């Protein structure tokens, strides 16, 4: 059985795409090769080949917000279109308008509004409508949040009283530790450093931190019924501002649908990227110490050590075998060794892509990929409609 990710037929790698990217020490070189089939004569033949060759398979789900999948049998233009749609064409909901009623903090109004707008919201944009033109905001196209926080002098006085008590307790602990002869000098130094840090912290000026969790959702219309679990930011620990005694912030924020090409705050992904699948061949066997260097130092996770068999020289005990080309990062570190450089042939398959998608959190990455394919389908239908209309107009 062929190793995972390698071709199982006798066709040369790259024969289906007209070439292959060969990995050299200085970079990539495209090596042209004759194609198995000629260029499609029309759209029907192209679609027929696409249906036959296209494959998509999930490789890994490291966590609920990350997805790694592979896609083969398509041109790089298709893969790049999917990546760009994931970044900029899938609607999400983000805060667009901030109405500042009062802000006496050190953060300027426009800076605070910008920071609030970048807070990702746990909202499924498919449940809301777009605002067209000068359309008025409604419960179907707008989500309202309110932020009302203040730092009173009473909070500062209570904190200072608690700090003095903490300092007194820490001083007693310090005296007990330093006066104990059984403790080693190292332990005393470590204890002193911790006490010093604990004493210095309460002496800082009192400051109240304003976090994204302080944004309070204000239901409009029937939103409370439609969203019984409420609407809130995905991460509640995003720092928005810091207040000193006597300062306060009071504002109202309106969130609406948008896409990433209008503003990055609407992008549903933190990462959407792809790489070509590596194709690795051991043209010469690698044994013993050199094999251990290859497995553990040069290309960890790509090769594995196995015992030699009857086809190998009795003087060798172990050899390297390809086990997981997906783990290859194209570091080309093995090319530093002249023997390994001649023993390993590395290339990249032009029509086999490994996608990595990391969602911000409002929608799972699998749903984002499905939505991206739907948006791509809609764009293709628009192009077909415009081409048909232009052809009819010319007639």
XYZ file of C-alpha atoms in Angstrom:
395
model
C 0.000 0.000 0.000
C 1.322 3.447 -0.911
C 2.101 5.907 1.912
C -0.614 8.378 2.823
C -0.834 11.221 0.335
C 1.109 9.547 -2.502
C -0.103 8.463 -5.926
C -1.162 4.832 -6.235
C -1.125 4.613 -10.050
C 1.764 4.482 -12.479
C 1.223 7.932 -13.972
C 4.010 10.449 -13.372
C 3.250 13.164 -10.832
C 2.122 16.265 -12.712
C 0.977 14.508 -15.898
C -2.605 15.628 -15.243
C -1.628 19.294 -14.883
C 1.134 19.630 -17.443
C 3.946 19.962 -14.930
C 5.139 19.801 -11.355
C 6.912 22.147 -8.930
C 10.332 20.699 -8.171
C 11.868 21.781 -4.874
C 15.433 23.022 -5.237
C 17.802 24.436 -2.646
C 17.196 27.945 -3.976
C 13.422 27.585 -4.273
C 10.766 26.126 -6.592
C 11.141 25.371 -10.298
C 8.217 24.410 -12.524
C 9.015 21.387 -14.630
C 6.797 21.070 -17.701
C 5.445 17.634 -18.565
C 3.142 16.327 -21.317
C -0.497 16.162 -20.293
C -2.502 12.937 -20.284
C -5.428 14.677 -21.991
C -5.641 17.668 -24.343
C -7.207 20.973 -23.320
C -11.031 20.695 -23.017
C -12.744 21.715 -26.253
C -15.733 23.315 -24.506
C -17.325 23.987 -21.152
C -19.201 20.696 -21.035
C -16.002 18.687 -21.350
C -14.311 20.863 -18.712
C -17.169 20.326 -16.243
C -17.180 16.597 -16.984
C -13.481 16.325 -16.102
C -13.974 18.489 -13.012
C -16.757 16.233 -11.707
C -14.616 13.173 -12.310
C -11.363 14.468 -10.776
C -12.532 16.764 -7.972
C -12.109 15.421 -4.433
C -12.412 17.018 -1.008
C -11.598 15.354 2.301
C -11.299 16.576 5.888
C -7.849 15.880 7.347
C -8.006 17.296 10.864
C -10.170 19.209 13.332
C -7.679 20.476 15.980
C -10.455 22.355 17.786
C -14.022 23.543 17.054
C -12.741 26.709 15.350
C -10.116 25.091 13.108
C -10.469 22.887 10.048
C -7.818 21.327 7.817
C -8.993 19.722 4.584
C -7.527 18.764 1.235
C -8.900 19.550 -2.193
C -7.592 17.962 -5.391
C -8.400 17.893 -9.084
C -8.907 21.666 -9.431
C -6.912 24.580 -10.780
C -5.151 27.055 -8.491
C -7.628 29.744 -9.576
C -10.450 27.753 -7.960
C -8.511 27.313 -4.713
C -7.539 30.983 -4.576
C -11.120 32.088 -5.292
C -12.314 29.976 -2.360
C -9.642 31.489 -0.110
C -10.533 35.077 -1.094
C -14.245 34.439 -0.564
C -13.562 33.079 2.914
C -11.690 36.267 3.747
C -13.940 38.898 2.236
C -17.307 37.710 0.908
C -19.079 35.796 3.682
C -21.431 38.067 5.684
C -21.048 38.474 9.430
C -22.430 40.864 12.028
C -20.196 43.505 13.610
C -20.692 46.839 15.351
C -20.928 49.571 12.712
C -22.305 52.657 14.500
C -21.396 53.867 17.991
C -23.399 56.666 19.612
C -21.241 58.189 22.351
C -23.288 59.770 25.137
C -20.463 60.306 27.605
C -16.758 59.481 27.599
C -14.425 61.004 30.159
C -11.759 58.290 29.849
C -8.330 58.896 28.375
C -9.339 56.992 25.210
C -10.633 59.280 22.439
C -14.150 58.705 21.145
C -13.081 57.548 17.670
C -10.414 55.199 19.078
C -12.874 53.647 21.517
C -15.472 53.238 18.750
C -12.865 51.530 16.549
C -11.882 49.124 19.325
C -15.519 48.246 20.013
C -16.156 47.673 16.311
C -13.378 45.068 16.168
C -14.936 42.939 18.940
C -16.262 39.707 17.311
C -19.909 38.996 18.129
C -21.455 35.569 18.608
C -24.181 36.066 16.009
C -25.186 33.984 12.993
C -25.465 36.539 10.189
C -27.816 34.267 8.225
C -30.550 35.156 10.725
C -30.424 38.863 9.832
C -31.079 40.960 6.730
C -28.867 43.503 5.007
C -29.561 47.221 5.369
C -30.113 48.603 1.890
C -29.297 52.269 1.292
C -31.030 54.594 3.735
C -33.225 51.865 5.185
C -34.118 52.390 8.833
C -32.707 49.977 11.418
C -35.132 47.289 12.601
C -34.981 44.186 14.766
C -34.357 42.200 11.541
C -31.206 44.025 10.500
C -29.722 45.598 13.661
C -28.447 44.409 17.036
C -28.165 47.008 19.807
C -25.625 46.990 22.644
C -25.225 49.388 25.543
C -22.101 50.148 27.533
C -22.446 52.065 30.798
C -19.487 51.825 33.190
C -17.945 54.207 35.689
C -15.117 54.202 38.199
C -16.226 55.698 41.503
C -13.940 57.002 44.235
C -15.619 54.618 46.677
C -14.291 51.652 44.659
C -10.798 53.145 44.820
C -10.977 53.645 48.595
C -12.166 50.068 49.119
C -9.349 48.768 46.964
C -6.740 50.834 48.833
C -8.012 49.511 52.188
C -7.757 45.964 50.913
C -4.282 46.665 49.570
C -3.063 47.901 52.967
C -4.393 44.742 54.635
C -2.723 42.597 51.995
C 0.571 44.453 52.537
C 0.354 43.823 56.281
C -0.291 40.108 55.756
C 2.524 39.812 53.234
C 4.933 41.586 55.602
C 4.104 39.062 58.332
C 4.719 36.202 55.924
C 8.013 37.754 54.863
C 9.181 38.081 58.471
C 8.213 34.486 59.245
C 10.117 33.188 56.215
C 13.255 35.249 56.576
C 13.548 34.527 60.319
C 13.353 30.757 59.821
C 16.925 29.374 59.795
C 15.801 26.035 58.386
C 14.990 27.542 55.015
C 17.728 27.529 52.466
C 19.070 30.735 50.990
C 17.542 29.913 47.597
C 14.101 29.413 49.109
C 14.383 32.697 50.998
C 15.320 34.551 47.827
C 12.409 33.011 45.935
C 9.995 33.852 48.736
C 11.337 37.411 48.948
C 10.884 37.939 45.222
C 7.273 36.741 45.362
C 6.504 38.932 48.379
C 8.070 41.915 46.699
C 5.905 41.408 43.618
C 2.791 41.036 45.744
C 3.607 44.218 47.700
C 4.278 46.295 44.598
C 1.049 45.325 42.866
C -1.371 46.875 45.411
C 0.601 50.132 45.369
C -0.281 50.828 41.762
C -2.909 53.565 41.186
C -6.429 52.184 41.179
C -7.656 51.487 37.682
C -10.893 49.895 36.508
C -10.671 47.804 33.353
C -13.515 47.862 30.845
C -13.875 44.584 28.953
C -15.976 43.384 26.046
C -18.163 41.448 28.492
C -19.398 44.827 29.757
C -21.279 45.290 26.465
C -24.933 44.669 27.361
C -27.301 43.393 24.670
C -30.546 45.369 24.375
C -33.177 43.175 22.631
C -35.266 44.873 19.948
C -38.675 43.671 18.738
C -38.908 39.874 18.998
C -35.146 39.332 19.290
C -35.473 38.072 22.853
C -37.706 35.274 21.556
C -35.545 34.526 18.522
C -32.358 34.413 20.603
C -33.286 32.902 23.981
C -29.621 32.368 24.873
C -28.855 36.035 24.305
C -26.261 37.765 22.125
C -22.808 38.615 23.420
C -19.204 38.995 22.273
C -17.358 35.755 21.515
C -14.552 36.675 23.892
C -15.469 38.512 27.065
C -11.918 39.389 28.108
C -11.038 41.879 25.352
C -9.808 45.067 26.998
C -11.592 48.160 25.680
C -10.466 50.936 28.029
C -9.137 51.756 31.507
C -10.847 54.160 33.900
C -9.504 56.131 36.838
C -11.718 57.310 39.750
C -14.308 59.804 38.513
C -14.198 58.685 34.864
C -17.078 57.003 33.027
C -18.193 55.721 29.611
C -21.763 55.603 28.350
C -22.618 54.694 24.760
C -24.921 52.747 22.470
C -23.608 50.521 19.676
C -25.513 49.222 16.652
C -24.327 46.069 14.867
C -25.279 45.118 11.306
C -24.371 42.714 8.535
C -21.344 43.290 6.339
C -18.551 41.545 4.449
C -14.796 41.559 4.852
C -14.100 43.486 1.649
C -15.868 46.476 3.247
C -13.977 46.242 6.555
C -11.749 43.631 8.187
C -14.021 43.503 11.259
C -16.584 41.623 9.132
C -14.134 38.886 8.106
C -15.305 35.572 9.639
C -11.872 33.928 9.603
C -8.657 34.621 11.446
C -6.729 32.468 8.948
C -7.645 31.060 5.538
C -4.690 29.731 3.593
C -3.607 26.784 1.476
C -0.416 25.051 0.405
C 0.407 22.507 -2.264
C 0.697 18.881 -1.218
C 4.355 17.797 -1.074
C 5.390 14.720 -3.052
C 8.481 13.113 -1.540
C 10.523 10.225 -2.924
C 13.475 8.368 -1.415
C 15.536 7.775 -4.555
C 18.351 6.259 -2.462
C 18.052 4.418 0.871
C 19.100 6.286 4.013
C 20.525 4.174 6.842
C 21.489 4.281 10.525
C 22.855 7.577 11.913
C 21.955 9.530 8.805
C 18.434 8.125 8.951
C 18.118 9.218 12.585
C 19.197 12.741 11.658
C 16.652 12.834 8.853
C 13.811 11.579 11.061
C 14.479 13.597 14.209
C 16.378 16.677 13.025
C 15.851 17.584 9.374
C 12.250 16.505 8.663
C 10.469 15.555 11.934
C 7.150 13.796 11.433
C 7.702 13.153 7.722
C 9.881 10.045 7.932
C 10.070 7.148 10.375
C 12.731 4.612 11.341
C 12.168 0.951 10.501
C 14.409 -2.108 10.776
C 16.278 -3.150 7.674
C 15.141 -6.248 5.757
C 16.761 -8.925 3.631
C 17.134 -6.569 0.662
C 19.474 -4.315 2.645
C 23.110 -4.799 3.542
C 23.673 -6.739 6.814
C 25.913 -3.919 8.054
C 22.898 -1.619 8.451
C 20.337 -1.863 11.271
C 17.735 0.824 10.548
C 16.580 2.894 7.587
C 14.254 5.814 6.932
C 10.809 5.423 5.372
C 8.306 8.060 4.243
C 5.274 8.014 6.533
C 3.478 11.386 6.389
C 4.145 13.875 3.565
C 1.430 16.138 4.999
C 3.804 17.061 7.840
C 6.429 18.442 5.455
C 6.906 22.205 5.809
C 9.254 22.561 2.808
C 12.061 23.739 5.064
C 14.622 21.996 2.795
C 16.884 21.510 5.814
C 17.939 18.078 4.579
C 19.633 19.742 1.595
C 22.348 20.966 3.939
C 23.632 17.403 3.969
C 25.096 16.511 0.545
C 24.226 12.808 0.933
C 20.587 13.483 1.848
C 20.343 16.047 -0.926
C 21.058 13.318 -3.469
C 18.882 10.736 -1.687
C 15.602 12.643 -1.493
C 13.545 14.107 -4.322
C 10.887 16.601 -3.308
C 8.193 18.268 -5.399
C 4.753 19.821 -5.016
C 1.603 18.675 -6.802
C 0.033 21.675 -8.623
C -3.605 20.541 -8.356
C -3.647 19.190 -4.792
C -4.232 21.778 -2.048
C -4.179 21.547 1.749
C -6.474 24.192 3.226
C -6.299 25.553 6.771
C -9.312 27.555 7.959
C -9.551 29.131 11.413
C -12.888 30.681 12.271
C -13.162 33.737 14.523
C -15.875 31.866 16.392
C -19.308 33.027 15.305
C -19.696 30.158 12.777
C -17.899 26.815 12.550
C -15.225 26.553 9.817
C -17.100 23.749 8.038
C -20.122 26.030 7.644
C -17.848 28.814 6.384
C -16.432 26.543 3.662
C -19.952 25.544 2.604
C -20.994 29.205 2.527
C -17.895 30.077 0.485
C -18.801 27.431 -2.110
C -22.352 28.812 -2.231
C -21.047 32.357 -2.783
C -18.705 31.095 -5.507
C -21.623 29.363 -7.195
C -23.589 32.612 -7.114
C -20.702 34.531 -8.681
C -20.475 31.970 -11.488
C -24.203 32.256 -12.124
C -23.864 36.051 -12.333
C -21.069 35.741 -14.909
C -23.153 33.314 -16.981
C -26.140 35.660 -16.837
C -24.052 38.671 -17.915
C -22.438 36.692 -20.740
C -25.839 35.513 -21.962
C -27.238 39.052 -21.804
C -24.247 40.409 -23.738
C -24.615 37.729 -26.407
C -28.316 38.482 -26.827
C -27.584 42.207 -27.033
C -25.018 41.674 -29.799
C -27.519 39.643 -31.807
